[in-house]
Amino acid sequence: MKIFILFLIVTSVESYKILCLFPYPGKSHYMVFEPILDELINRGHHLTVVSFFPATIPLPNRRDVSLQHLAPPNVEVLDLKEIYLKTQKYFGLENYFGHMSIVTSLAKSNLLICERIINSDVFEEFLAGKGEYDLILIEHFNSDCLLSLVHIYNVPSIGLISSSMMPWTMARAGAPDNPAYIPGMTLPFTEKMTFFERLINTFTLHFYNTWFEYAIWREEQKIIENKLKRKLPRLSDLGKNSSAVLVNTHFSINGIRELTPSLIEIGGIHLHNRTIRELNEPLRTLVENAEEGFIIFSFGSLVKGSSLPRKQMKAIINAFARLPQTIFWKWEDDISDAIKIPKNVKFEKWLPQYDLLNQQNCLAFITHGGLLSLTEAVASSVPTLIIPILGDQFGNAAHAQKAGVAEVLSLTEIEEDVFYNKLLSVLSKEKRQKAKLLTSLWRDRPQPAMETALFNIELVARHKGLDMSSGSRWLSPIQYLLLDIIAFIVFVLFISTFTFVFILKTFISVVQIYYRNKEKSS
Ligand SMILES: *[C@@H]1O[C@H](CO)[C@@H](O)[C@H](O)[C@H]1NC(C)=O
Ligand SMILES: *[C@@H]1O[C@H](CO)[C@@H](O)[C@H](O)[C@H]1NC(C)=O
């Protein structure tokens, strides 16, 4: 019996050679994938990891190819003053187009990074197709550049998404992305939309898809084909050929979508094996002494929190002064002496966010609503006040508000009273109860997110690639909407009616002639 079991284990766990590609220099993105890489190594697979974040200690079975020298990491690069100016409200309406102009400016940096990676020395071996791999794991974010390797190596690939789904993710898997009821990630909508919201949603979906096609992947295609001096299949088609896409979402906090078997939700994967660490001094004492509880305030790692415009900062400080709680505020710069700071507000250059969220007396979290921050809040049952800034944060905020665990405030709406009242609502008993319920739903799954991720990665490797996406991804809009079929039916109906009328008319005139002739002869 024992020998039999041993035999089973030995034969069922094969070791695969996996090429992992992370061409985006965002630390928070890479943090999501790292636990998956660690567990793949634990299970005996051999990884080659191309990223901006090489492992600091060498690990067996893992070879790092560093891109670090090609671009600085995206940490605290977004300036709130700039975003504030671009997103001011017009006639009381949120300026969605302001967000678009910020995203559009990302195109340039994407193409620059693609060009640098493709032309770097460390990348030569991959363009030449050196080494043997069973599988490619690749981040699907706002670049398709390295999908070219899927063609060069001719092996199956799996996409990884650390945010909510990109506006083109669903269509590439052949899953419905009908803007009538599926809100785009960059919009503050949930599934029930008014006419005006559906109008904006439809426009936005098509805007981002067109932007991605013409500003990004077609340009990247040119860069790669220039380098290789030959034609490649369309990068978008290589994306459609992914065997699976693992997304860092969960229906309880990201909304309901009709997923194909290839779209696999692994929300909360970055908290895999995460234990609560002891706080360092002086934070520990401050937390212990916060008898009325405490609030965390952080805009995450991409935004520079201390770039908050002075007017908003003052309003928020005044609101904080009216509260009994202690506030820990992530602020990267020194505070100017001109600002009077209330005793209960503590500015910190860095906060151990997840460890703080899990303290008994943590009462609320003021956040930009990035998916990782929101997930950590949900995992820790802490209600949030969300001030969305960019990308999927608007959608995340809307869904959290709908779930009853958050209040939302836009950057342009911040005033002392508004901020204070929203914060009071976040601190209410009702929100705390809802947060506890949401945590238990979010945790309640058939298997932990990591097991889902590993199972699907090994499944694809075992079967040397799988087609788990629907056929709709290969159809043109005309075919998908059955416009050709409808046109055909209308045509046939038209022709048959025409023919019928023609025959009828001919018959009638023949009969008429017959009777006329009969009359004449009689
Ligand atoms: C996660 O925890 C499990 C169980 O304690 C352990 O076997 C595994 O090695 C851990 N994985 C990582 C990446 O730390
Ligand atoms: C997609 O996959 C199929 C089946 O493996 C293959 O025949 C086809 O050439 C692939 N298309 C592209 C664009 O790589």
XYZ file of C-alpha atoms and ligand atoms in Angstrom:
550
model
C 0.000 0.000 0.000
C 2.690 2.442 1.055
C 4.687 1.724 -2.070
C 1.573 2.289 -4.150
C 0.952 5.704 -2.570
C 4.578 6.683 -3.056
C 4.320 5.622 -6.677
C 1.228 7.779 -7.140
C 2.940 10.834 -5.708
C 6.057 10.352 -7.771
C 4.176 9.901 -11.030
C 1.555 12.575 -10.518
C 3.897 15.459 -9.740
C 5.951 16.118 -12.805
C 8.493 18.876 -12.829
C 8.010 21.544 -15.483
C 10.311 24.199 -16.871
C 8.439 27.484 -16.698
C 9.404 30.828 -18.196
C 7.884 33.685 -16.130
C 7.657 37.127 -17.746
C 6.868 40.270 -15.756
C 7.564 43.252 -18.011
C 5.812 45.855 -15.806
C 7.962 47.730 -13.240
C 5.206 47.993 -10.597
C 6.223 46.477 -7.282
C 2.639 45.934 -6.103
C 1.930 43.879 -9.233
C 4.950 41.654 -8.753
C 4.059 41.146 -5.057
C 0.891 39.389 -6.174
C 2.747 36.855 -8.316
C 5.686 36.147 -6.024
C 3.860 33.683 -3.711
C 2.820 31.679 -6.805
C 6.448 31.525 -7.957
C 7.570 30.422 -4.471
C 5.019 27.627 -4.362
C 5.884 26.458 -7.890
C 9.488 26.113 -6.731
C 8.289 24.271 -3.605
C 6.574 21.794 -5.900
C 9.764 21.071 -7.770
C 9.279 23.120 -10.925
C 12.166 24.998 -12.535
C 11.586 28.694 -13.097
C 13.283 31.323 -15.204
C 11.959 34.674 -14.004
C 12.353 37.788 -16.175
C 11.333 40.815 -14.067
C 12.233 44.150 -12.541
C 12.314 42.483 -9.119
C 14.945 39.704 -8.999
C 14.969 37.576 -5.831
C 17.235 39.065 -3.175
C 18.462 35.665 -2.004
C 19.293 33.014 -4.591
C 16.721 30.198 -4.598
C 17.259 26.679 -5.905
C 15.402 25.979 -9.156
C 14.949 29.680 -9.845
C 17.037 31.666 -12.315
C 16.475 35.416 -12.317
C 16.933 37.591 -15.376
C 16.883 41.143 -14.095
C 15.428 44.068 -16.029
C 16.181 46.431 -13.120
C 18.676 48.498 -15.100
C 16.109 49.287 -17.800
C 13.614 51.381 -15.825
C 13.135 52.619 -12.268
C 10.450 50.831 -10.234
C 7.030 52.482 -10.284
C 6.915 53.544 -6.633
C 5.306 56.777 -5.451
C 5.374 58.186 -8.982
C 1.840 59.554 -9.289
C 1.307 63.147 -8.214
C -2.070 63.933 -6.669
C -1.898 67.642 -7.539
C -1.634 66.772 -11.230
C -4.436 64.225 -11.049
C -6.597 66.695 -9.128
C -6.237 69.297 -11.875
C -7.081 66.805 -14.611
C -10.133 65.329 -12.915
C -11.965 68.463 -11.706
C -15.703 68.112 -12.032
C -17.613 69.910 -14.762
C -21.256 70.850 -14.127
C -21.235 68.512 -11.124
C -20.145 65.546 -13.266
C -17.057 63.469 -12.707
C -14.573 64.089 -15.533
C -14.002 60.566 -16.867
C -12.050 61.910 -19.816
C -9.470 63.395 -17.451
C -8.702 59.853 -16.280
C -8.368 58.775 -19.902
C -5.733 61.417 -20.604
C -3.652 60.137 -17.663
C -3.909 56.552 -18.883
C -3.093 57.575 -22.435
C 0.157 59.140 -21.318
C 1.154 55.670 -20.072
C 1.355 54.441 -23.665
C 4.639 56.239 -24.238
C 6.325 54.669 -21.227
C 4.985 51.225 -22.197
C 6.503 51.405 -25.669
C 9.773 52.710 -24.260
C 10.005 49.789 -21.842
C 9.116 47.289 -24.586
C 11.833 48.745 -26.801
C 14.406 48.632 -23.999
C 13.626 45.039 -23.013
C 13.650 43.765 -26.596
C 16.984 45.466 -27.268
C 18.703 44.593 -24.001
C 21.582 42.103 -23.846
C 19.884 39.972 -21.207
C 16.953 39.422 -23.529
C 18.904 38.129 -26.537
C 18.683 34.469 -25.524
C 14.871 34.636 -25.398
C 14.483 36.293 -28.786
C 16.753 33.565 -30.142
C 14.482 30.940 -28.562
C 17.292 29.468 -26.410
C 16.354 27.081 -23.608
C 13.450 24.652 -23.410
C 10.230 25.469 -21.603
C 6.975 23.629 -21.004
C 4.967 26.722 -20.205
C 5.096 30.517 -20.190
C 3.556 32.537 -17.344
C 3.114 36.161 -18.359
C 1.621 39.248 -16.760
C -1.338 40.554 -18.762
C -1.505 44.243 -17.982
C -1.152 47.169 -20.353
C 1.452 45.629 -22.661
C 1.543 42.656 -25.028
C 5.197 43.050 -25.948
C 6.542 39.798 -24.505
C 3.679 37.688 -25.824
C 5.978 37.422 -28.828
C 7.905 34.759 -26.886
C 4.822 32.525 -26.853
C 5.220 32.305 -30.618
C 9.030 32.029 -30.564
C 8.965 29.096 -28.108
C 5.658 27.666 -29.389
C 4.542 26.576 -25.892
C 1.256 27.163 -24.021
C 0.905 30.341 -21.976
C -1.040 31.465 -18.926
C -1.791 35.121 -18.198
C -1.661 36.648 -14.722
C -3.565 39.811 -13.793
C -2.899 41.503 -10.453
C -5.680 44.093 -10.829
C -9.303 43.666 -11.896
C -9.788 42.496 -15.468
C -8.536 44.822 -18.163
C -11.176 46.126 -20.625
C -9.998 43.586 -23.255
C -9.569 40.534 -20.988
C -13.124 39.238 -21.336
C -13.278 39.554 -25.136
C -9.914 37.816 -25.517
C -11.260 34.821 -23.595
C -14.491 34.939 -25.574
C -16.473 35.853 -22.429
C -19.336 38.367 -22.711
C -18.308 41.963 -22.022
C -21.640 43.593 -22.795
C -21.495 47.177 -21.442
C -25.253 47.062 -20.803
C -24.623 45.329 -17.480
C -20.836 44.862 -17.072
C -19.281 48.081 -15.773
C -15.773 48.940 -16.944
C -13.059 48.839 -14.277
C -12.314 52.555 -14.602
C -15.885 53.690 -13.956
C -17.672 54.163 -10.623
C -20.583 51.924 -11.669
C -21.979 48.537 -10.614
C -24.180 46.224 -12.680
C -27.339 48.388 -12.510
C -26.709 51.429 -14.689
C -28.869 54.337 -15.812
C -29.171 55.218 -19.499
C -26.464 57.867 -19.135
C -24.139 55.480 -17.301
C -24.595 52.817 -19.967
C -23.788 55.414 -22.596
C -20.538 56.359 -20.808
C -19.775 52.670 -20.154
C -20.196 51.710 -23.820
C -18.057 54.601 -24.971
C -15.351 53.869 -22.391
C -15.135 50.157 -23.268
C -14.600 50.981 -26.930
C -12.249 53.846 -26.166
C -9.900 51.652 -24.091
C -9.995 48.770 -26.546
C -9.177 51.083 -29.432
C -6.467 52.773 -27.368
C -4.906 49.432 -26.488
C -4.981 48.254 -30.084
C -3.607 51.363 -31.795
C -1.468 52.991 -29.084
C -0.027 49.799 -27.623
C -0.048 46.367 -29.189
C 0.133 47.360 -32.860
C 3.083 49.630 -32.002
C 4.738 46.883 -29.958
C 4.222 44.507 -32.865
C 6.199 46.916 -35.084
C 8.993 47.192 -32.495
C 9.392 43.414 -32.287
C 9.087 42.751 -35.995
C 11.718 45.421 -36.652
C 14.040 43.737 -34.202
C 13.460 40.177 -35.484
C 13.220 41.274 -39.125
C 10.266 38.972 -39.737
C 6.490 38.910 -39.370
C 4.855 37.470 -36.256
C 1.222 36.499 -35.638
C -0.788 39.399 -34.232
C 0.039 39.895 -30.550
C -3.672 40.117 -29.787
C -4.160 36.657 -31.309
C -1.337 35.292 -29.169
C -3.207 36.777 -26.196
C -6.428 35.078 -27.320
C -4.514 31.802 -27.463
C -3.643 31.859 -23.729
C -4.741 28.604 -22.150
C -5.869 30.396 -18.994
C -5.808 33.781 -17.281
C -5.547 33.932 -13.490
C -7.137 37.114 -12.143
C -6.711 38.549 -8.653
C -10.470 39.055 -8.157
C -13.362 37.474 -6.279
C -17.030 37.920 -7.166
C -17.869 39.147 -3.656
C -15.796 42.298 -4.078
C -15.388 42.663 -7.856
C -18.899 41.978 -9.130
C -20.381 39.105 -11.109
C -19.165 38.212 -14.579
C -19.893 35.300 -16.875
C -16.505 33.621 -16.937
C -15.231 31.012 -19.362
C -13.303 28.043 -17.878
C -10.126 29.878 -18.938
C -10.809 32.901 -16.681
C -9.933 31.852 -13.152
C -10.455 34.030 -10.091
C -7.716 33.781 -7.448
C -8.552 36.897 -5.389
C -6.380 37.403 -2.311
C -3.506 35.285 -3.624
C -0.977 37.823 -2.316
C -2.072 37.030 1.252
C -1.130 33.369 0.852
C 0.664 32.131 4.009
C 0.729 35.728 5.269
C 0.990 35.801 9.053
C 0.486 38.894 11.194
C 3.879 40.264 12.210
C 4.578 42.078 15.469
C 4.685 45.846 15.088
C 7.971 47.662 15.612
C 8.422 50.484 18.088
C 7.291 53.248 18.264
C 4.241 52.112 16.284
C 3.512 49.306 18.721
C 3.200 51.614 21.730
C 1.122 54.112 19.755
C -1.289 51.339 18.745
C -1.483 49.996 22.305
C -2.202 53.460 23.664
C -4.931 54.228 21.122
C -7.766 53.601 23.572
C -10.443 54.919 21.203
C -9.062 52.824 18.380
C -7.150 53.947 15.293
C -7.583 54.703 11.592
C -5.098 54.019 8.772
C -4.728 56.462 5.884
C -2.664 55.467 2.847
C -2.765 56.048 -0.904
C -0.748 52.881 -1.574
C 2.627 52.485 -3.238
C 2.045 53.982 -6.704
C 0.704 57.365 -5.572
C 2.804 59.797 -3.597
C 0.503 60.500 -0.632
C 2.329 63.661 0.366
C 1.508 65.246 -3.021
C -2.046 65.821 -1.786
C -3.050 69.438 -2.586
C -2.795 71.762 0.441
C -6.515 72.627 0.435
C -7.577 68.973 0.747
C -4.887 68.234 3.296
C -6.140 71.042 5.560
C -9.752 69.897 5.243
C -8.770 66.369 6.202
C -6.623 67.505 9.142
C -9.498 69.608 10.456
C -11.844 66.637 10.183
C -9.350 64.412 12.017
C -9.073 66.975 14.836
C -12.767 66.404 15.575
C -12.273 62.647 16.135
C -11.131 60.801 19.279
C -9.310 58.083 17.292
C -5.599 58.024 16.495
C -4.795 58.344 12.778
C -1.735 56.797 11.108
C -1.171 58.654 7.843
C 1.339 57.448 5.227
C 3.126 60.652 4.238
C 6.477 60.364 2.477
C 7.827 63.898 3.060
C 8.583 65.985 6.114
C 5.690 68.123 7.322
C 6.077 71.858 6.937
C 6.100 73.797 10.234
C 3.387 76.084 8.889
C 0.796 73.332 9.349
C -0.670 72.807 12.800
C -1.024 69.091 13.388
C -3.561 67.740 15.895
C -2.194 65.403 18.586
C -4.104 62.364 17.315
C -2.566 62.489 13.805
C 0.695 60.587 13.289
C 2.535 60.926 9.990
C 4.620 57.893 8.989
C 6.840 57.502 5.926
C 5.842 53.856 5.659
C 3.117 51.737 7.278
C 2.988 47.948 7.809
C -0.523 48.064 6.384
C -1.703 44.471 6.718
C -0.272 44.060 10.219
C -2.013 47.278 11.304
C -5.311 46.258 9.686
C -5.279 43.118 11.802
C -4.930 44.854 15.181
C -7.971 44.568 17.456
C -8.466 48.332 17.658
C -8.143 49.153 13.933
C -11.502 50.773 13.131
C -11.253 52.176 9.602
C -9.005 52.393 6.565
C -8.861 55.455 4.314
C -7.514 54.183 1.004
C -7.254 54.879 -2.724
C -9.079 51.581 -3.291
C -6.283 49.749 -5.096
C -7.277 46.103 -5.357
C -4.535 44.886 -3.004
C -5.434 47.423 -0.307
C -9.131 46.714 -0.681
C -8.521 42.966 -0.530
C -6.460 43.388 2.645
C -9.258 45.453 4.203
C -11.846 42.817 3.272
C -9.640 40.006 4.590
C -9.285 41.906 7.903
C -12.962 43.010 8.256
C -12.058 46.715 8.302
C -14.552 49.152 6.670
C -13.053 51.661 4.228
C -13.361 55.248 3.097
C -12.216 55.107 -0.520
C -10.774 58.065 -2.433
C -10.221 56.495 -5.886
C -7.440 58.011 -7.979
C -6.787 55.924 -11.074
C -7.491 52.762 -13.057
C -9.611 50.065 -11.448
C -9.951 52.010 -8.171
C -13.232 53.608 -9.317
C -14.828 50.235 -10.016
C -13.401 48.717 -6.829
C -14.828 51.617 -4.807
C -18.293 51.284 -6.375
C -18.424 47.555 -5.659
C -17.222 47.969 -2.064
C -19.837 50.653 -1.503
C -22.522 48.384 -2.942
C -21.382 45.595 -0.605
C -22.006 48.020 2.274
C -18.432 48.074 3.584
C -17.267 51.402 2.163
C -18.011 55.059 1.615
C -16.604 56.742 -1.495
C -15.330 60.274 -1.880
C -13.722 61.680 -5.011
C -10.559 63.757 -4.776
C -12.515 66.787 -5.983
C -15.207 66.411 -3.314
C -12.976 66.581 -0.232
C -14.175 69.204 2.234
C -14.002 69.105 6.019
C -17.670 68.345 6.739
C -18.174 65.917 3.862
C -15.037 64.026 4.807
C -15.950 63.999 8.510
C -19.480 62.712 7.916
C -18.361 59.970 5.519
C -15.739 58.884 8.035
C -18.378 58.744 10.813
C -20.457 56.484 8.588
C -17.427 54.221 7.992
C -16.902 54.049 11.760
C -20.517 52.967 12.355
C -21.475 49.631 13.883
C -23.479 48.723 10.782
C -20.439 49.002 8.483
C -18.364 46.905 10.861
C -20.982 44.143 10.879
C -21.223 44.186 7.074
C -17.425 43.992 6.887
C -17.427 40.857 9.074
C -20.090 39.211 6.885
C -18.191 40.054 3.722
C -14.989 38.568 5.154
C -16.702 35.267 5.879
C -18.155 35.110 2.351
C -14.838 36.118 0.775
C -13.026 33.362 2.678
C -15.623 30.662 2.010
C -14.264 28.808 -1.040
C -13.939 25.215 -2.201
C -10.162 25.536 -1.983
C -7.652 28.274 -1.136
C -6.750 30.632 -4.002
C -3.218 29.207 -4.142
C -4.465 25.672 -4.726
C -6.716 26.920 -7.529
C -3.775 28.734 -9.123
C -1.351 25.799 -8.854
C -3.926 23.274 -10.053
C -4.654 25.278 -13.181
C -1.000 25.999 -13.967
C -0.138 22.296 -13.704
C -3.306 21.322 -15.593
C -2.250 23.414 -18.584
C 1.331 22.115 -18.445
C 0.156 18.495 -18.118
C -2.059 18.758 -21.210
C 0.531 20.780 -23.154
C -1.931 23.655 -23.541
C -5.713 23.716 -23.338
C -8.436 25.575 -25.148
C -10.770 26.719 -22.362
C -11.945 29.975 -23.948
C -15.087 30.336 -25.993
C -15.215 30.488 -29.780
C -16.607 34.005 -29.754
C -13.111 35.458 -29.457
C -12.342 34.623 -33.077
C -15.526 36.206 -34.453
C -15.745 39.673 -35.968
C -18.376 41.981 -34.423
C -20.542 41.340 -37.508
C -20.435 37.586 -36.946
C -20.793 37.886 -33.173
C -23.912 40.058 -33.412
C -25.267 37.749 -36.177
C -25.547 40.794 -38.468
C -24.484 38.677 -41.460
C -27.137 36.078 -40.666
C -29.807 38.739 -40.201
C -28.754 40.391 -43.473
C -28.945 37.011 -45.217
C -32.432 36.289 -43.863
C -33.661 39.750 -44.856
C -32.164 39.216 -48.314
C -33.811 35.806 -48.760
C -37.158 37.168 -47.549
C -36.839 40.073 -49.939
C -35.956 37.858 -52.908
C -38.691 35.334 -52.150
C -41.309 38.063 -51.719
C -40.128 39.663 -54.934
C -40.201 36.331 -56.774
C -43.601 35.486 -55.352
C -45.053 38.832 -56.414
C -43.464 38.441 -59.835
C -44.913 34.937 -60.301
C -48.312 36.070 -59.025
C -48.343 39.036 -61.385
C -47.321 36.851 -64.330
C -49.988 34.324 -63.466
C -52.639 37.028 -63.223
C -51.680 38.550 -66.544
C -51.649 35.100 -68.214
C -55.125 34.447 -66.860
C -56.241 37.904 -67.993
C -54.925 37.306 -71.507
C -56.618 33.903 -71.599
C -60.007 35.378 -70.725
C -59.544 38.348 -73.076
C -58.762 35.941 -75.920
C -61.738 33.807 -74.963
C -64.005 36.875 -74.997
C -62.664 37.920 -78.392
C -63.210 34.492 -79.941
C -66.707 34.092 -78.564
C 3.037 28.003 3.038
O 2.625 27.247 4.161
C 2.671 25.833 3.957
C 2.078 25.170 5.193
O 2.631 25.677 6.340
C 4.110 25.414 3.689
O 4.162 24.034 3.438
C 4.644 26.173 2.476
O 5.999 25.877 2.271
C 4.474 27.669 2.661
N 4.838 28.313 1.416
C 5.615 29.373 1.319
C 5.871 29.904 -0.046
O 6.092 29.918 2.288
C -3.281 29.360 -31.493
O -3.281 28.010 -31.104
C -3.614 27.098 -32.124
C -3.686 25.718 -31.518
O -2.604 25.471 -30.698
C -2.583 27.203 -33.229
O -2.925 26.343 -34.281
C -2.545 28.637 -33.739
O -1.533 28.799 -34.714
C -2.304 29.603 -32.605
N -2.429 30.962 -33.085
C -1.485 31.855 -32.894
C -1.770 33.228 -33.400
O -0.469 31.590 -32.310
